[in-house]
Amino acid sequence: MTAEHPELTIDGLIAELKTLGQISEADPPVVTRVVFGEADLRARAYVKGLCEAAGLKVREDAVGNTFARWEGADSTLAPIGTGSHIDAIPNAGLYDGCVGVLGGLEAIRVLKTLGFNPRRPIELVIFTAEEPTRFGIGCLGSRMMAAVLTPAQALALRDKEGRRLEKWRSQAGFAGPLDSVAVPRGRFHQFVELHIEQGPFLEQEGIDVGLVTHIAAPASQRIVIEGEGGHAGGKLMPGRKDALAAAAELILALESVAKSTGAIDTVGTVGICEVFPGAVNSVPSRVLITTDVRDIDRARRDGVLASLTAASEEVSKRRGVKITTELINADPPTTCDPAILAALERAAIAAGKTYKKMVARAYHDSSFVSCIAPVAMLFIPCRGGVSHRPDEYASPEWIGGGVHVLARTLAELAS
Ligand code: GLV
Ligand code: MN
Ligand code: MN
């Protein structure tokens, strides 16, 4: 990995990433690992085994957040945290989240191999359910650690079939009161997350690593449109209350209001559209869509939500359909900590890596950790900016560069 230490290769890490990628609900190369599903549990077991083999002490909280600790010379000091997630949305790839978990573990192993003795403990964290797939809300584990999601709100969470979080977590073997998940400010001294960029800029510009200064503000909603169903032949066009046609207008309205801010940082997506009864010869009576709106500017993001509400009201009136909107989350943007960013910059320079400061457009567990500790993120390139797809790819060289910078950063922060 370095000129001074040619014995440090990341071949083992790349093999581990590939092995983790084989643990999937779908056939490889597709990675699907929804939280608390069978593949998620096997993946957790695999990663915990690697942590234990590296001599780390592993502990889990009541919602499955996993902490693998390398004790420092002074165990009374708050640890430096690193890590990410290993759950994966349907039809995902190998690297989202996993690079931060296995790359964080690799950074720790490298420091151990080099004989480094941290003064502060270093803790690798594997957060539960960064992805919103099962329960509709992202960053479940870190959100609960930061008490942004209360135990009562967590207890109310259900999956699409109405099964509760409570059932899923106990089935997965996680017990204990949910109010034990929240941790106080100071639980971590500092936290740094390695992640693929999930955008094209580092690769396009030929830059080794990105130092993340801000994480965009995400918001999501669940919108139910209720119209009037009926026979696709018998129900004539005048007077129809087609819930899907109304939903189509809302989808296009979101696209249009997101574009109309004129800011490249505003994005709006409808990623779920469920049609009832879902028959070719039946007028849709009920449709569920979800919206995902993000921006680095919270006011502008909220402006998009307000314009969408106005569009919903207009469509509802004109088409005679009922539209109900439930806000799932509207999180603030995150500002990363200048001291950690300075350490990352020193590490990048020392490692001989090119770097630039940039914003994160995806959401990350670091956003919620920022409520309890100073955070920053380190990005590595990914091919074509592709993510949330099976062809997501980061080269061993890019991953090695990220691990190298992370290892140097952890060493400085833990000294
Ligand atoms: C997490 O993957 C996100 O949706 O940003
Ligand atoms: Mn993701
Ligand atoms: Mn991720």
Short mmCIF file of N, CA, C and O and ligand atoms in Angstrom, two decimals, residues 84-85 87 95-98 130-131 193 195-196 198 362-365 387-388, ligand 3:
data_model
loop_
_atom_site.label_atom_id
_atom_site.label_comp_id
_atom_site.label_asym_id
_atom_site.label_seq_id
_atom_site.Cartn_x
_atom_site.Cartn_y
_atom_site.Cartn_z
N SER A 84 -19.38 2.45 8.70
CA SER A 84 -20.44 2.78 7.75
C SER A 84 -21.49 1.66 7.86
O SER A 84 -21.73 1.17 8.97
N HIS A 85 -22.04 1.21 6.75
CA HIS A 85 -23.13 0.22 6.82
C HIS A 85 -22.85 -0.93 5.85
O HIS A 85 -22.09 -0.76 4.88
N ASP A 87 -25.78 -2.94 4.99
CA ASP A 87 -27.05 -3.29 4.33
C ASP A 87 -27.03 -2.67 2.94
O ASP A 87 -26.29 -1.70 2.68
N TYR A 95 -19.96 -1.94 -3.08
CA TYR A 95 -19.06 -0.99 -2.43
C TYR A 95 -19.73 0.02 -1.49
O TYR A 95 -19.11 0.48 -0.53
N ASP A 96 -20.98 0.39 -1.79
CA ASP A 96 -21.69 1.37 -0.96
C ASP A 96 -21.71 0.88 0.48
O ASP A 96 -22.23 -0.20 0.77
N GLY A 97 -21.15 1.67 1.38
CA GLY A 97 -21.15 1.30 2.80
C GLY A 97 -20.05 0.30 3.16
O GLY A 97 -19.28 0.52 4.09
N CYS A 98 -19.95 -0.77 2.35
CA CYS A 98 -19.00 -1.84 2.69
C CYS A 98 -17.54 -1.36 2.65
O CYS A 98 -16.70 -1.85 3.41
N GLU A 130 -28.66 1.68 7.21
CA GLU A 130 -28.50 3.02 6.62
C GLU A 130 -29.52 3.20 5.50
O GLU A 130 -30.00 4.28 5.24
N GLU A 131 -29.84 2.08 4.86
CA GLU A 131 -30.79 2.15 3.74
C GLU A 131 -32.22 2.07 4.26
O GLU A 131 -32.50 1.35 5.22
N GLU A 193 -15.87 8.79 8.33
CA GLU A 193 -16.46 7.70 7.53
C GLU A 193 -15.87 7.71 6.12
O GLU A 193 -15.89 8.72 5.42
N HIS A 195 -16.20 6.35 2.30
CA HIS A 195 -17.34 5.94 1.46
C HIS A 195 -16.98 6.18 0.00
O HIS A 195 -16.14 7.03 -0.30
N ILE A 196 -17.62 5.45 -0.89
CA ILE A 196 -17.48 5.80 -2.31
C ILE A 196 -18.26 7.09 -2.57
O ILE A 196 -19.24 7.39 -1.90
N GLN A 198 -20.25 8.03 -5.00
CA GLN A 198 -21.62 7.90 -5.55
C GLN A 198 -21.95 9.06 -6.48
O GLN A 198 -23.11 9.46 -6.61
N ALA A 362 -25.40 11.99 -1.28
CA ALA A 362 -26.18 10.90 -0.67
C ALA A 362 -26.28 11.19 0.82
O ALA A 362 -25.57 12.06 1.33
N TYR A 363 -27.15 10.47 1.52
CA TYR A 363 -27.08 10.63 2.97
C TYR A 363 -26.24 9.53 3.57
O TYR A 363 -25.99 8.49 2.95
N HIS A 364 -25.78 9.81 4.76
CA HIS A 364 -24.81 8.92 5.39
C HIS A 364 -25.04 8.91 6.90
O HIS A 364 -25.54 9.88 7.47
N ASP A 365 -24.61 7.81 7.53
CA ASP A 365 -24.73 7.73 8.99
C ASP A 365 -24.01 8.89 9.67
O ASP A 365 -24.42 9.34 10.75
N SER A 387 -23.74 4.20 -8.60
CA SER A 387 -23.97 3.56 -7.30
C SER A 387 -25.42 3.10 -7.25
O SER A 387 -26.23 3.46 -8.10
N HIS A 388 -25.74 2.28 -6.23
CA HIS A 388 -27.08 1.67 -6.14
C HIS A 388 -27.40 0.89 -7.41
O HIS A 388 -28.54 0.85 -7.86
MN MN B 3 -23.98 4.33 1.81
#
